[in-house]
Short mmCIF file of C-alpha atoms in Angstrom, two decimals:
data_model
loop_
_atom_site.label_atom_id
_atom_site.label_comp_id
_atom_site.label_asym_id
_atom_site.label_seq_id
_atom_site.Cartn_x
_atom_site.Cartn_y
_atom_site.Cartn_z
CA UNK A 30 -91.80 14.03 6.48
CA UNK A 31 -94.31 12.83 4.16
CA UNK A 32 -92.90 11.41 1.02
CA UNK A 33 -95.44 11.70 -2.26
CA UNK A 34 -95.88 8.42 -4.44
CA UNK A 35 -95.17 9.21 -8.36
CA UNK A 36 -97.78 8.34 -10.58
CA UNK A 37 -98.57 5.41 -11.69
CA UNK A 38 -96.81 3.99 -14.63
CA UNK A 39 -99.67 3.66 -17.75
CA UNK A 40 -100.00 0.34 -19.06
CA UNK A 41 -101.54 -0.26 -22.52
CA UNK A 42 -103.45 -3.47 -23.34
CA UNK A 43 -103.30 -4.20 -27.22
CA UNK A 44 -104.44 -6.56 -28.79
CA UNK A 45 -103.22 -9.07 -30.74
CA UNK A 46 -105.25 -8.34 -33.79
CA UNK A 47 -105.68 -4.81 -33.23
CA UNK A 48 -103.61 -1.78 -32.45
CA UNK A 49 -103.92 -0.14 -29.01
CA UNK A 50 -106.37 2.48 -27.91
CA UNK A 51 -105.79 5.31 -24.98
CA UNK A 52 -106.71 4.33 -22.17
CA UNK A 53 -105.39 0.87 -21.54
CA UNK A 54 -103.06 0.42 -19.22
CA UNK A 55 -99.81 -1.67 -20.48
CA UNK A 56 -97.52 -3.11 -18.55
CA UNK A 57 -94.32 0.12 -17.93
CA UNK A 58 -92.42 -1.88 -15.82
CA UNK A 59 -89.01 -1.82 -17.19
CA UNK A 60 -86.93 -3.59 -19.81
CA UNK A 61 -84.99 -5.05 -16.74
CA UNK A 62 -87.75 -6.10 -15.42
CA UNK A 63 -89.55 -7.34 -18.50
CA UNK A 64 -89.48 -7.81 -21.64
CA UNK A 65 -91.95 -9.14 -24.40
CA UNK A 66 -90.51 -11.22 -27.26
CA UNK A 67 -90.58 -10.40 -30.09
CA UNK A 68 -93.82 -11.40 -32.41
CA UNK A 69 -91.59 -13.77 -34.50
CA UNK A 70 -89.76 -15.67 -31.42
CA UNK A 71 -92.77 -16.05 -30.03
CA UNK A 72 -94.83 -19.52 -29.50
CA UNK A 73 -97.82 -19.96 -31.42
CA UNK A 74 -101.01 -19.65 -29.69
CA UNK A 75 -103.01 -22.68 -30.58
CA UNK A 76 -105.58 -22.12 -33.51
CA UNK A 77 -108.75 -22.79 -30.99
CA UNK A 78 -108.11 -19.55 -28.53
CA UNK A 79 -111.25 -17.86 -27.79
CA UNK A 80 -111.73 -14.54 -25.96
CA UNK A 81 -112.42 -15.73 -22.43
CA UNK A 82 -108.97 -17.14 -22.84
CA UNK A 83 -107.45 -13.59 -23.84
CA UNK A 84 -108.97 -12.08 -21.23
CA UNK A 85 -108.05 -14.39 -18.38
CA UNK A 86 -104.70 -13.73 -19.65
CA UNK A 87 -104.97 -10.21 -19.30
CA UNK A 88 -106.08 -10.11 -16.08
CA UNK A 89 -102.98 -12.39 -14.88
CA UNK A 90 -101.27 -10.19 -16.39
CA UNK A 91 -102.78 -6.83 -14.80
CA UNK A 92 -102.87 -8.62 -11.35
CA UNK A 93 -98.96 -9.52 -11.46
CA UNK A 94 -97.64 -6.32 -13.15
CA UNK A 95 -99.96 -4.51 -9.68
CA UNK A 96 -98.42 -6.94 -7.51
CA UNK A 97 -95.11 -5.74 -9.05
CA UNK A 98 -95.65 -2.63 -8.56
CA UNK A 99 -96.55 -2.40 -5.39
CA UNK A 100 -93.17 -4.22 -5.03
CA UNK A 101 -91.36 -1.75 -7.42
CA UNK A 102 -93.16 1.52 -5.34
CA UNK A 103 -92.42 -0.27 -1.65
CA UNK A 104 -88.26 -1.10 -2.05
CA UNK A 105 -88.35 2.75 -3.77
CA UNK A 106 -89.97 4.45 -1.06
CA UNK A 107 -87.42 2.35 1.39
CA UNK A 108 -84.57 3.78 -1.21
CA UNK A 109 -85.83 7.58 -0.46
CA UNK A 110 -86.21 7.39 3.22
CA UNK A 111 -82.39 6.11 3.40
CA UNK A 112 -81.08 8.85 1.05
CA UNK A 113 -82.62 11.28 3.30
CA UNK A 114 -80.97 9.87 6.22
CA UNK A 115 -77.86 10.24 4.61
CA UNK A 116 -78.81 13.77 3.43
CA UNK A 117 -79.20 14.86 7.29
CA UNK A 118 -75.82 13.39 8.18
CA UNK A 119 -73.64 15.17 5.32
CA UNK A 120 -75.51 18.55 6.29
CA UNK A 121 -74.71 18.19 9.77
CA UNK A 122 -70.79 17.13 8.80
CA UNK A 123 -71.10 20.10 6.58
CA UNK A 124 -71.93 22.24 9.27
CA UNK A 125 -69.35 21.08 11.40
CA UNK A 126 -66.58 21.30 9.26
CA UNK A 127 -67.87 24.61 8.39
CA UNK A 128 -67.53 25.95 12.13
CA UNK A 129 -64.42 24.13 12.63
CA UNK A 130 -63.33 26.20 9.18
CA UNK A 131 -64.11 28.97 11.05
CA UNK A 132 -62.24 28.19 14.13
CA UNK A 133 -58.91 26.68 12.20
CA UNK A 134 -58.03 29.27 9.51
CA UNK A 135 -56.01 31.85 11.79
CA UNK A 136 -54.16 28.43 12.85
CA UNK A 137 -54.08 27.47 9.32
CA UNK A 138 -52.55 31.00 8.14
CA UNK A 139 -50.08 29.95 10.68
CA UNK A 140 -49.10 27.09 9.37
CA UNK A 141 -48.61 28.74 5.66
CA UNK A 142 -46.45 30.76 6.83
CA UNK A 143 -43.84 27.58 8.51
CA UNK A 144 -44.64 25.37 5.57
CA UNK A 145 -43.46 28.32 3.25
CA UNK A 146 -40.46 28.95 5.66
CA UNK A 147 -40.27 25.43 5.59
CA UNK A 148 -40.40 25.00 2.19
CA UNK A 149 -37.49 27.71 1.47
CA UNK A 150 -35.45 25.66 3.52
CA UNK A 151 -36.01 22.63 2.17
CA UNK A 152 -35.29 24.78 -0.98
CA UNK A 153 -31.44 25.54 0.06
CA UNK A 154 -31.22 22.04 0.68
CA UNK A 155 -32.07 21.19 -2.25
CA UNK A 156 -29.88 23.80 -3.60
CA UNK A 157 -27.23 22.53 -1.88
CA UNK A 158 -27.76 18.85 -2.27
CA UNK A 159 -27.62 19.92 -6.01
CA UNK A 160 -24.55 21.32 -5.35
CA UNK A 161 -23.14 18.63 -4.22
CA UNK A 162 -24.66 16.14 -6.47
CA UNK A 163 -22.91 18.26 -8.97
CA UNK A 164 -19.75 17.85 -7.10
CA UNK A 165 -20.17 13.89 -6.53
CA UNK A 166 -21.01 13.38 -9.85
CA UNK A 167 -17.08 12.85 -11.05
CA UNK A 168 -16.89 10.61 -8.47
CA UNK A 169 -20.18 8.92 -9.01
CA UNK A 170 -18.59 8.22 -12.57
CA UNK A 171 -15.07 7.69 -11.31
CA UNK A 172 -16.90 5.26 -8.50
CA UNK A 173 -18.85 3.79 -11.38
CA UNK A 174 -15.64 3.21 -13.73
CA UNK A 175 -13.97 1.68 -10.71
CA UNK A 176 -16.92 -0.70 -9.87
CA UNK A 177 -16.88 -1.91 -13.65
CA UNK A 178 -13.35 -2.63 -12.70
CA UNK A 179 -14.08 -4.69 -9.80
CA UNK A 180 -17.01 -6.00 -11.50
CA UNK A 181 -14.11 -7.13 -14.57
CA UNK A 182 -12.11 -8.04 -12.37
CA UNK A 183 -14.61 -10.06 -10.21
CA UNK A 184 -15.80 -12.03 -13.28
CA UNK A 185 -11.69 -12.75 -13.83
CA UNK A 186 -11.24 -14.12 -10.28
CA UNK A 187 -14.61 -16.02 -10.57
CA UNK A 188 -12.98 -17.51 -13.64
CA UNK A 189 -9.82 -17.87 -11.75
CA UNK A 190 -12.04 -19.46 -8.82
CA UNK A 191 -13.38 -21.62 -10.99
CA UNK A 192 -10.02 -23.23 -12.75
CA UNK A 193 -8.76 -23.12 -8.88
CA UNK A 194 -12.26 -24.91 -7.84
CA UNK A 195 -10.51 -27.41 -10.60
CA UNK A 196 -7.43 -27.20 -9.56
CA UNK A 197 -8.49 -28.10 -5.62
CA UNK A 198 -10.20 -31.07 -7.27
CA UNK A 199 -6.83 -32.21 -9.20
CA UNK A 200 -5.23 -31.57 -5.97
CA UNK A 201 -7.61 -33.49 -3.67
CA UNK A 202 -6.83 -36.27 -5.89
CA UNK A 203 -3.06 -35.72 -5.91
CA UNK A 204 -3.58 -35.70 -2.18
CA UNK A 205 -5.27 -38.88 -1.77
CA UNK A 206 -2.96 -40.84 -3.89
CA UNK A 207 -0.04 -38.74 -1.93
CA UNK A 208 -1.87 -40.44 1.41
CA UNK A 209 -1.21 -43.41 0.15
CA UNK A 210 1.68 -42.63 -1.08
CA UNK A 211 2.80 -41.85 1.92
CA UNK A 212 1.56 -44.72 3.66
CA UNK A 213 3.50 -46.97 1.75
CA UNK A 214 6.85 -44.46 1.91
CA UNK A 215 6.26 -45.26 5.76
CA UNK A 216 5.79 -48.92 5.88
CA UNK A 217 8.91 -48.90 3.66
CA UNK A 218 10.33 -46.48 6.38
CA UNK A 219 9.69 -48.91 8.89
CA UNK A 220 11.76 -51.14 7.17
CA UNK A 221 14.54 -49.36 6.29
CA UNK A 222 14.42 -48.09 9.89
CA UNK A 223 15.06 -51.67 10.85
CA UNK A 224 18.25 -52.04 7.84
CA UNK A 225 19.21 -48.76 9.43
CA UNK A 226 19.38 -50.39 12.51
CA UNK A 227 20.86 -53.48 11.37
CA UNK A 228 22.90 -51.41 9.27
CA UNK A 229 23.53 -49.42 12.33
CA UNK A 230 25.02 -52.78 13.89
CA UNK A 231 27.18 -54.23 11.22
CA UNK A 232 29.34 -50.88 10.55
CA UNK A 233 29.84 -50.30 14.53
CA UNK A 234 31.09 -53.90 13.94
CA UNK A 235 32.94 -52.76 11.15
CA UNK A 236 34.27 -49.42 12.87
CA UNK A 237 35.40 -51.40 15.65
CA UNK A 238 37.00 -54.45 13.34
CA UNK A 239 38.79 -51.33 11.38
CA UNK A 240 39.60 -49.68 14.62
CA UNK A 241 41.18 -52.63 15.69
CA UNK A 242 43.00 -53.43 11.65
CA UNK A 243 44.55 -49.68 12.49
CA UNK A 244 45.94 -49.92 15.65
CA UNK A 245 47.42 -53.43 14.41
CA UNK A 246 48.82 -52.04 11.53
CA UNK A 247 50.49 -48.32 13.50
CA UNK A 248 52.23 -51.33 15.39
CA UNK A 249 52.97 -53.52 11.84
CA UNK A 250 54.58 -50.17 10.15
CA UNK A 251 56.43 -49.25 13.32
CA UNK A 252 57.52 -53.18 13.74
CA UNK A 253 58.21 -52.81 10.03
CA UNK A 254 60.17 -49.04 10.55
CA UNK A 255 62.31 -50.99 13.60
CA UNK A 256 62.73 -53.47 11.31
CA UNK A 257 64.48 -52.05 8.83
CA UNK A 258 66.49 -49.82 11.44
CA UNK A 259 65.44 -46.71 13.52
CA UNK A 260 68.18 -45.43 11.70
CA UNK A 261 68.17 -45.28 8.14
CA UNK A 262 70.52 -44.09 5.38
CA UNK A 263 69.40 -43.73 1.67
CA UNK A 264 71.72 -42.56 -0.89
CA UNK A 265 70.80 -40.32 -3.38
CA UNK A 266 73.11 -39.31 -6.85
CA UNK A 267 73.03 -35.49 -8.19
CA UNK A 268 71.91 -35.24 -12.03
CA UNK A 269 74.88 -34.50 -14.10
CA UNK A 270 73.91 -31.08 -14.56
CA UNK A 271 77.25 -29.68 -16.86
CA UNK A 272 80.09 -31.60 -19.11
CA UNK A 273 82.13 -32.36 -16.95
CA UNK A 274 84.30 -35.37 -16.67
CA UNK A 275 82.06 -38.09 -14.63
CA UNK A 276 83.72 -40.80 -12.25
CA UNK A 277 82.92 -44.10 -12.57
CA UNK A 278 79.82 -45.48 -10.15
CA UNK A 279 78.13 -48.31 -10.02
CA UNK A 280 74.97 -48.51 -8.80
CA UNK A 281 72.60 -50.88 -7.37
CA UNK A 282 69.21 -51.69 -5.15
CA UNK A 283 70.78 -51.01 -1.71
CA UNK A 284 74.86 -50.61 -3.03
CA UNK A 285 77.20 -48.37 -4.66
CA UNK A 286 80.82 -48.97 -5.67
CA UNK A 287 83.20 -46.15 -6.80
CA UNK A 288 85.75 -47.63 -9.40
CA UNK A 289 88.66 -46.14 -8.29
CA UNK A 290 91.85 -46.98 -10.16
CA UNK A 291 94.16 -48.66 -7.27
CA UNK A 292 90.64 -50.45 -5.90
CA UNK A 293 87.12 -50.36 -5.96
CA UNK A 294 84.89 -49.16 -2.58
CA UNK A 295 81.52 -51.00 -2.03
CA UNK A 296 79.27 -49.25 0.12
CA UNK A 297 75.88 -50.69 1.51
CA UNK A 298 72.73 -48.40 2.51
CA UNK A 299 69.42 -49.22 3.03
CA UNK A 300 68.49 -47.82 -0.83
CA UNK A 301 70.39 -46.27 -3.58
CA UNK A 302 69.09 -43.70 -5.63
CA UNK A 303 70.72 -43.07 -9.46
CA UNK A 304 71.35 -40.17 -10.98
CA UNK A 305 68.03 -40.90 -13.58
CA UNK A 306 65.54 -40.97 -10.47
CA UNK A 307 62.57 -38.52 -9.72
CA UNK A 308 61.13 -37.05 -7.02
CA UNK A 309 57.67 -39.29 -6.74
CA UNK A 310 60.32 -42.51 -6.32
CA UNK A 311 62.04 -40.85 -3.91
CA UNK A 312 59.07 -40.06 -1.18
CA UNK A 313 57.54 -43.74 -2.50
CA UNK A 314 60.60 -44.97 -0.53
CA UNK A 315 59.63 -42.21 2.08
CA UNK A 316 55.89 -41.80 2.73
CA UNK A 317 55.57 -45.07 4.96
CA UNK A 318 58.40 -43.04 7.55
CA UNK A 319 55.64 -40.15 7.61
CA UNK A 320 53.34 -42.14 8.31
CA UNK A 321 55.03 -42.58 11.14
CA UNK A 322 54.42 -39.23 12.46
CA UNK A 323 50.96 -39.31 12.14
CA UNK A 324 50.84 -42.35 14.88
CA UNK A 325 52.91 -40.49 17.31
CA UNK A 326 56.51 -41.03 16.66
CA UNK A 327 59.15 -38.20 16.61
CA UNK A 328 60.40 -38.66 12.94
CA UNK A 329 63.66 -36.61 11.78
CA UNK A 330 65.04 -36.92 8.50
CA UNK A 331 68.41 -36.07 7.12
CA UNK A 332 69.65 -34.06 3.76
CA UNK A 333 73.85 -35.30 3.78
CA UNK A 334 76.50 -34.21 1.78
CA UNK A 335 78.80 -31.82 0.08
CA UNK A 336 77.80 -28.73 -0.81
CA UNK A 337 76.67 -28.37 -4.71
CA UNK A 338 75.24 -32.35 -3.70
CA UNK A 339 71.32 -31.58 -4.17
CA UNK A 340 70.08 -31.20 -0.58
CA UNK A 341 67.76 -28.78 -1.11
CA UNK A 342 66.70 -29.25 -3.93
CA UNK A 343 65.72 -33.29 -2.09
CA UNK A 344 64.25 -31.48 0.67
CA UNK A 345 62.87 -28.83 -1.19
CA UNK A 346 62.50 -29.13 -4.99
CA UNK A 347 64.04 -26.31 -7.09
CA UNK A 348 63.63 -22.64 -6.50
CA UNK A 349 59.81 -21.63 -6.52
CA UNK A 350 59.29 -25.08 -6.46
CA UNK A 351 57.02 -24.38 -3.19
CA UNK A 352 54.26 -22.26 -5.12
CA UNK A 353 53.97 -24.79 -7.40
CA UNK A 354 50.03 -26.26 -5.85
CA UNK A 355 49.48 -28.68 -9.18
CA UNK A 356 49.31 -32.80 -8.06
CA UNK A 357 50.81 -33.63 -10.69
CA UNK A 358 53.86 -31.48 -10.17
CA UNK A 359 57.11 -34.01 -10.13
CA UNK A 360 59.51 -30.92 -9.21
CA UNK A 361 58.37 -30.82 -5.67
CA UNK A 362 60.56 -31.77 -2.79
CA UNK A 363 60.72 -33.77 0.49
CA UNK A 364 58.83 -31.42 2.69
CA UNK A 365 56.05 -30.47 0.29
CA UNK A 366 54.83 -34.09 -0.41
CA UNK A 367 54.88 -35.09 3.08
CA UNK A 368 52.22 -32.18 4.52
CA UNK A 369 50.77 -33.01 1.67
CA UNK A 370 50.55 -36.71 2.56
CA UNK A 371 49.87 -36.00 6.25
CA UNK A 372 46.93 -33.75 5.85
CA UNK A 373 44.99 -36.78 3.47
CA UNK A 374 45.87 -39.45 5.82
CA UNK A 375 44.33 -37.19 8.95
CA UNK A 376 41.46 -37.01 6.78
CA UNK A 377 41.23 -40.64 6.48
CA UNK A 378 41.79 -40.73 10.03
CA UNK A 379 37.97 -38.98 10.72
CA UNK A 380 36.19 -41.45 9.94
CA UNK A 381 38.22 -43.15 13.15
CA UNK A 382 37.16 -40.50 15.67
CA UNK A 383 40.85 -38.65 15.57
CA UNK A 384 41.28 -34.86 14.94
CA UNK A 385 44.59 -33.84 14.38
CA UNK A 386 45.67 -29.91 14.66
CA UNK A 387 49.48 -28.81 12.66
CA UNK A 388 51.80 -26.36 13.63
CA UNK A 389 54.48 -25.70 11.84
CA UNK A 390 58.01 -23.79 12.49
CA UNK A 391 61.32 -22.98 10.42
CA UNK A 392 64.52 -22.84 12.40
CA UNK A 393 68.44 -21.89 11.32
CA UNK A 394 71.67 -22.71 12.90
CA UNK A 395 73.86 -20.06 11.43
CA UNK A 396 77.27 -20.06 13.37
CA UNK A 397 75.81 -21.67 16.18
CA UNK A 398 73.66 -19.62 16.53
CA UNK A 399 69.54 -20.75 16.54
CA UNK A 400 67.60 -18.00 14.31
CA UNK A 401 63.50 -18.29 13.70
CA UNK A 402 62.95 -18.11 9.85
CA UNK A 403 59.46 -17.02 10.15
CA UNK A 404 60.20 -13.91 12.61
CA UNK A 405 62.67 -12.35 10.35
CA UNK A 406 66.07 -14.45 11.73
CA UNK A 407 65.28 -13.57 15.23
CA UNK A 408 67.90 -14.97 17.03
CA UNK A 409 66.95 -17.61 19.95
CA UNK A 410 69.04 -17.38 22.82
CA UNK A 411 70.02 -20.41 25.47
CA UNK A 412 69.69 -24.42 24.62
CA UNK A 413 66.22 -25.06 24.93
CA UNK A 414 64.52 -22.99 22.08
CA UNK A 415 61.38 -24.65 21.80
CA UNK A 416 59.31 -22.44 24.13
CA UNK A 417 60.01 -19.03 21.89
CA UNK A 418 60.11 -20.26 18.58
CA UNK A 419 57.07 -19.48 16.63
CA UNK A 420 54.54 -21.84 15.30
CA UNK A 421 51.74 -21.00 13.28
CA UNK A 422 49.34 -24.05 13.49
CA UNK A 423 48.46 -25.00 9.55
CA UNK A 424 45.00 -25.94 8.12
CA UNK A 425 46.31 -26.98 4.49
CA UNK A 426 49.13 -27.55 2.07
CA UNK A 427 48.27 -23.84 0.69
CA UNK A 428 48.89 -22.34 4.64
CA UNK A 429 52.57 -23.69 4.21
CA UNK A 430 53.55 -22.31 1.11
CA UNK A 431 53.72 -18.71 2.30
CA UNK A 432 55.73 -20.07 5.39
CA UNK A 433 58.42 -21.95 2.72
CA UNK A 434 58.64 -18.76 1.00
CA UNK A 435 59.35 -16.75 4.12
CA UNK A 436 61.54 -19.04 5.48
CA UNK A 437 63.68 -19.49 2.17
CA UNK A 438 64.22 -15.92 1.78
CA UNK A 439 65.13 -15.40 5.21
CA UNK A 440 67.51 -18.36 5.12
CA UNK A 441 71.69 -17.58 5.02
CA UNK A 442 73.30 -18.16 1.28
CA UNK A 443 76.80 -17.37 0.07
CA UNK A 444 78.66 -17.84 -3.25
CA UNK A 445 81.62 -20.34 -2.73
CA UNK A 446 84.26 -21.81 -5.28
CA UNK A 447 82.22 -24.65 -4.45
CA UNK A 448 78.32 -24.08 -5.33
CA UNK A 449 76.87 -20.30 -6.61
CA UNK A 450 73.92 -20.69 -3.84
CA UNK A 451 75.23 -22.50 -0.88
CA UNK A 452 73.55 -22.50 1.85
CA UNK A 453 75.71 -21.70 5.29
CA UNK A 454 73.32 -22.72 7.83
CA UNK A 455 71.41 -26.05 8.80
CA UNK A 456 67.64 -25.33 8.41
CA UNK A 457 65.14 -26.85 10.25
CA UNK A 458 61.36 -27.64 9.32
CA UNK A 459 59.68 -28.96 11.96
CA UNK A 460 55.68 -29.97 11.73
CA UNK A 461 54.14 -31.26 15.35
CA UNK A 462 51.54 -33.15 15.33
CA UNK A 463 48.23 -33.47 17.65
CA UNK A 464 46.12 -36.12 17.77
CA UNK A 465 43.20 -36.59 19.79
CA UNK A 466 40.16 -39.22 20.24
CA UNK A 467 37.59 -38.91 22.90
CA UNK A 468 40.82 -39.40 25.79
CA UNK A 469 43.34 -40.47 24.13
CA UNK A 470 45.63 -37.77 22.26
CA UNK A 471 48.92 -38.54 20.72
CA UNK A 472 51.77 -36.61 19.63
CA UNK A 473 54.06 -37.19 16.81
CA UNK A 474 56.98 -34.71 15.18
CA UNK A 475 58.02 -34.10 11.95
CA UNK A 476 61.76 -32.63 11.31
CA UNK A 477 62.83 -31.97 7.78
CA UNK A 478 67.12 -31.00 8.04
CA UNK A 479 68.77 -29.46 4.71
CA UNK A 480 72.06 -29.52 6.48
CA UNK A 481 74.80 -27.27 5.11
CA UNK A 482 77.54 -28.38 2.65
CA UNK A 483 80.31 -29.99 4.14
CA UNK A 484 83.75 -28.10 2.43
CA UNK A 485 87.21 -28.76 2.61
CA UNK A 486 88.98 -25.52 2.89
CA UNK A 487 91.69 -26.20 0.52
CA UNK A 488 89.09 -26.91 -2.23
CA UNK A 489 86.50 -23.69 -1.26
CA UNK A 490 89.27 -21.47 -0.73
CA UNK A 491 87.41 -19.71 2.18
CA UNK A 492 88.52 -16.47 4.04
CA UNK A 493 86.91 -13.99 6.60
CA UNK A 494 83.54 -14.52 6.69
CA UNK A 495 83.13 -17.58 4.95
CA UNK A 496 85.86 -18.93 6.36
CA UNK A 497 84.10 -18.77 10.07
CA UNK A 498 80.99 -19.91 8.14
CA UNK A 499 82.33 -23.53 6.85
CA UNK A 500 84.46 -24.19 10.62
CA UNK A 501 80.92 -24.06 12.17
CA UNK A 502 79.71 -26.38 10.22
CA UNK A 503 82.31 -28.57 10.09
CA UNK A 504 81.95 -28.75 13.58
CA UNK A 505 78.46 -29.16 13.89
CA UNK A 506 78.66 -31.74 11.42
CA UNK A 507 81.44 -33.57 13.31
CA UNK A 508 79.54 -33.46 15.90
CA UNK A 509 76.33 -34.56 14.51
CA UNK A 510 79.09 -37.93 14.29
CA UNK A 511 80.11 -37.86 17.58
CA UNK A 512 76.65 -38.30 18.66
CA UNK A 513 75.74 -41.19 16.09
CA UNK A 514 78.67 -43.28 17.44
CA UNK A 515 77.87 -42.47 20.69
CA UNK A 516 74.22 -44.02 20.38
CA UNK A 517 76.02 -46.85 17.84
CA UNK A 518 78.22 -47.94 20.90
CA UNK A 519 74.74 -47.52 23.15
CA UNK A 520 76.44 -45.49 25.70
CA UNK A 521 75.00 -43.42 28.45
CA UNK A 522 76.45 -40.36 28.43
CA UNK A 523 75.24 -38.85 24.37
CA UNK A 524 77.13 -35.38 23.59
CA UNK A 525 74.01 -33.66 22.38
CA UNK A 526 75.58 -30.37 23.54
CA UNK A 527 78.56 -30.19 21.61
CA UNK A 528 76.55 -28.75 19.15
CA UNK A 529 73.18 -26.36 18.85
CA UNK A 530 71.88 -28.84 16.22
CA UNK A 531 72.84 -31.78 18.19
CA UNK A 532 71.14 -31.10 20.84
CA UNK A 533 67.17 -29.35 19.19
CA UNK A 534 67.06 -32.83 17.59
CA UNK A 535 67.80 -34.93 20.91
CA UNK A 536 64.59 -36.36 21.26
CA UNK A 537 64.45 -37.63 17.83
CA UNK A 538 68.10 -39.21 17.64
CA UNK A 539 67.37 -41.22 20.61
CA UNK A 540 65.18 -42.39 22.90
CA UNK A 541 61.72 -42.85 20.89
CA UNK A 542 63.01 -40.95 17.46
CA UNK A 543 63.16 -42.39 14.22
CA UNK A 544 66.14 -41.08 11.50
CA UNK A 545 66.37 -41.09 8.35
CA UNK A 546 69.38 -39.76 6.11
CA UNK A 547 69.95 -38.43 2.57
CA UNK A 548 73.20 -38.62 1.73
CA UNK A 549 73.78 -37.01 -1.64
CA UNK A 550 76.46 -37.18 -3.31
CA UNK A 551 77.90 -35.63 -6.92
CA UNK A 552 78.63 -37.78 -10.16
CA UNK A 553 81.40 -35.87 -11.08
CA UNK A 554 84.85 -36.62 -11.06
CA UNK A 555 86.50 -33.75 -9.38
CA UNK A 556 83.75 -34.63 -6.11
CA UNK A 557 85.04 -37.97 -6.12
CA UNK A 558 87.25 -37.37 -2.41
CA UNK A 559 84.03 -35.57 -1.02
CA UNK A 560 81.44 -37.89 -2.38
CA UNK A 561 84.04 -40.69 -0.79
CA UNK A 562 84.30 -38.58 2.35
CA UNK A 563 79.84 -38.55 2.42
CA UNK A 564 80.13 -42.15 2.09
CA UNK A 565 81.71 -42.91 4.83
CA UNK A 566 80.02 -41.02 7.29
CA UNK A 567 76.44 -42.10 6.04
CA UNK A 568 77.55 -45.50 6.01
CA UNK A 569 78.72 -44.91 10.01
CA UNK A 570 74.79 -43.76 10.82
CA UNK A 571 73.53 -46.69 8.93
CA UNK A 572 74.82 -48.84 11.80
CA UNK A 573 72.65 -47.61 14.81
CA UNK A 574 69.61 -48.43 15.89
CA UNK A 575 66.90 -46.69 18.44
CA UNK A 576 64.20 -48.16 20.77
CA UNK A 577 60.89 -48.07 20.30
CA UNK A 578 57.54 -45.34 20.79
CA UNK A 579 54.84 -44.90 22.79
CA UNK A 580 51.22 -43.76 23.08
CA UNK A 581 49.95 -41.24 25.59
#
């Protein structure tokens, strides 16, 4: 394809000193290719310039412009050819696309239908999404509020965590200090273990010595009781309770003298308690004998005397005293005090390895019938009643009090001319003691007997049932005197079976037994004959001895 060349630009030449004329060629190069400086910026030519130099200058300038024009035309020609080639390609592409548009018009329509259906579907989905968004909006708000709350909580937890971090650091410091303390304590622990071993050895040596001393003390106490007499007699004078004439009695430590008009009579006993003596003073003399029961011996304590001489008061205290548990109660009898001491001593013996159990029973002998006061006065048949009596295990003095109440309520009492509350039977309180230590066992028994009061029929004026009771009481007391007399004379046959009382007490009156009898007397002048009989009976008992005890 031919290409027309553009008209050549017109160049005009202008003399410096005269205006341009038509036909003059001037450099028509655009300003971005070539430009003349203003006259004010041109350098002044030398003053001696001639016309030749100006012509030469113009020729040179024309030649340069011609070269420039040639190059410019050549470049534009190339650009035009390039544009023509691109135009052909564009026309071909337009033709191809027009052909493709014709063939795909139906496809585009189908696609439009599908697109419109898809758009409708999307619109429905958008509506549904909007409805869901409307429903989710409250939840979103709630979630936002919850998120805010969680953020606040997270902030609090963060602050708390910071606090905990500081506490952890503090705890680490404390832990380090504790570890140091632990090491120090471990060192001290080792020292203490060493000291403990030494102390254990010393303690074992001490316990061995203590056991040996206890055994020796036990032997010495038994020897002391034997030296004092395995059958001992204490005399106790009842306080004056009424404004009646009092007999002339002189009382010393072991002597009591009845100053009768015809001649004074003096009796000697192991101990004599005046009418002003207290229950504390009486028990102080008995306490070592009570200890023998815990050491495995059979101990028997009698209260003997005429009706109204204070036997029951000595053994059980006043009526209702068994309900008094105060330690400073001065009215409690020997029964309560003895049981208290045994429980206290048994606790101390636990340190030596001994464990004790206590079993209590309460019998009465009424008209030669043995009755169980803990079983509503149930009659026990036969001589040997140890197997069918009721025994109650007691663990403290508090367990004993209701048993004493029950027994006292069941015991036979009646009013006579000698006493308003006269006991018509012998009561026997028995505390059986079982001790265990390793392979060693001991069994002791504490019997406390409140004998019925001796009476003279002439004075008591008993009749009917009271008469039979008086005969039975006097008979059993006489049998007790016979047994003691036989023991005194060391006879081969001891008449224990002459009464239920002596048969029940045969193990205490003979063999391994230790016996103490309180002879209770009245200080009144009207009771002087009964007092004299009681003192004579007691002095006969005081001259008897019994053998030693054995440990199983």
